[in-house]
Coordinates of C-alpha atoms in Angstrom, one line a residue:
X19 CA 24.8 4.2 1.0
X20 CA 26.1 1.5 -1.4
X21 CA 24.8 -1.2 0.9
X22 CA 21.3 0.4 1.0
X23 CA 21.2 0.6 -2.8
X24 CA 22.3 -3.1 -3.1
X25 CA 19.7 -4.1 -0.6
X26 CA 16.9 -2.2 -2.3
X27 CA 17.9 -3.8 -5.7
X28 CA 18.0 -7.2 -4.1
X29 CA 14.6 -6.8 -2.5
X30 CA 13.1 -5.4 -5.8
X31 CA 14.5 -8.4 -7.7
X32 CA 13.1 -10.9 -5.1
X33 CA 9.7 -9.1 -5.2
X34 CA 9.7 -9.3 -9.0
X35 CA 10.5 -13.0 -9.0
X36 CA 7.7 -13.6 -6.4
X37 CA 5.0 -11.5 -8.0
X38 CA 5.7 -12.4 -11.7
X39 CA 4.1 -15.9 -11.7
X40 CA 1.1 -14.7 -9.5
X41 CA 0.1 -11.7 -11.6
X42 CA 0.9 -13.1 -15.1
X43 CA 3.1 -10.1 -15.7
X44 CA 2.6 -7.9 -18.8
X45 CA 4.1 -4.6 -19.6
X46 CA 1.4 -2.6 -17.8
X47 CA 1.1 -4.7 -14.6
X48 CA 3.4 -2.6 -12.5
X49 CA 1.1 0.4 -12.4
X50 CA -1.6 -1.3 -10.3
X51 CA 1.0 -3.0 -8.1
X52 CA 2.8 0.3 -7.6
X53 CA -0.3 2.2 -6.6
X54 CA -1.3 -0.6 -4.2
X55 CA 2.2 -0.4 -2.7
X56 CA 1.8 3.4 -2.3
X57 CA -1.6 2.9 -0.7
X58 CA -0.2 0.4 1.8
X59 CA 2.7 2.7 2.7
X60 CA 0.4 5.7 3.1
X61 CA -2.0 3.7 5.2
X62 CA 0.8 2.7 7.6
X63 CA 2.6 6.1 7.5
X64 CA 5.0 7.2 4.9
X65 CA 8.0 7.7 7.2
X66 CA 7.5 4.5 9.2
X67 CA 8.9 1.1 8.1
X68 CA 6.8 -1.0 10.6
X69 CA 3.8 1.1 9.6
X70 CA 4.2 0.2 6.0
X71 CA 4.3 -3.5 6.9
X72 CA 1.2 -3.1 9.0
X73 CA -0.5 -1.0 6.2
X74 CA 0.3 -3.7 3.6
X75 CA -1.1 -6.4 5.8
X76 CA -4.2 -4.4 6.5
X77 CA -4.7 -3.5 2.8
X78 CA -4.4 -7.1 1.8
X79 CA -6.8 -8.2 4.5
X80 CA -9.3 -5.5 3.5
X81 CA -9.1 -6.4 -0.2
X82 CA -9.5 -10.1 0.5
X83 CA -12.5 -9.6 2.7
X84 CA -14.1 -7.2 0.3
X85 CA -13.6 -9.6 -2.6
X86 CA -15.2 -12.4 -0.5
X87 CA -18.1 -10.4 0.8
X88 CA -18.8 -7.9 -2.0
X89 CA -17.6 -8.7 -5.4
X90 CA -14.1 -9.6 -6.8
X91 CA -14.6 -6.9 -9.4
X92 CA -14.2 -4.3 -6.8
X93 CA -10.9 -5.7 -5.4
X94 CA -8.6 -3.2 -7.1
X95 CA -10.9 -0.3 -6.4
X96 CA -10.8 -0.9 -2.6
X97 CA -7.1 0.2 -2.4
X98 CA -7.9 3.5 -4.0
X99 CA -11.0 4.2 -1.9
X100 CA -9.0 3.3 1.2
X101 CA -6.2 5.7 0.3
X102 CA -8.7 8.5 -0.2
X103 CA -10.1 7.9 3.3
X104 CA -6.6 7.8 4.7
X105 CA -5.6 11.0 3.2
X106 CA -8.8 12.7 4.3
X107 CA -9.1 11.4 7.9
X108 CA -5.6 10.3 8.8
X109 CA -3.1 12.2 6.7
X110 CA -0.1 10.8 8.6
X111 CA -1.2 7.2 8.5
X112 CA -1.6 4.7 11.3
X113 CA 2.0 4.9 12.7
X114 CA 2.9 8.3 11.3
X115 CA 4.8 10.9 13.3
X116 CA 2.8 12.9 15.8
X117 CA 3.0 16.6 15.2
X118 CA 2.1 19.2 17.8
X119 CA 1.6 22.8 16.9
X120 CA 2.4 25.8 19.1
X121 CA -0.1 28.6 19.0

């Protein structure tokens, strides 16, 4: 358990060092990044590590394509629209656990 906390802290620190120069970090920049991270994890499946990676890559690709084809002003809104579609049509995500119900 101690190793998992150390790894999560190290990964958080590395992520902060990488994203700070890109996003010109201010005190409120973490909210949008946190919501986009949640959208990526929900897209891939909340209980699946590989699914979260695939969801993050898919979300980034969809945002980049929408900024190129539509308008860069809608780039942040795409993540929230995508998470709504995921929760409505695929509540378990792309690689979420399959559940069977007995009747």
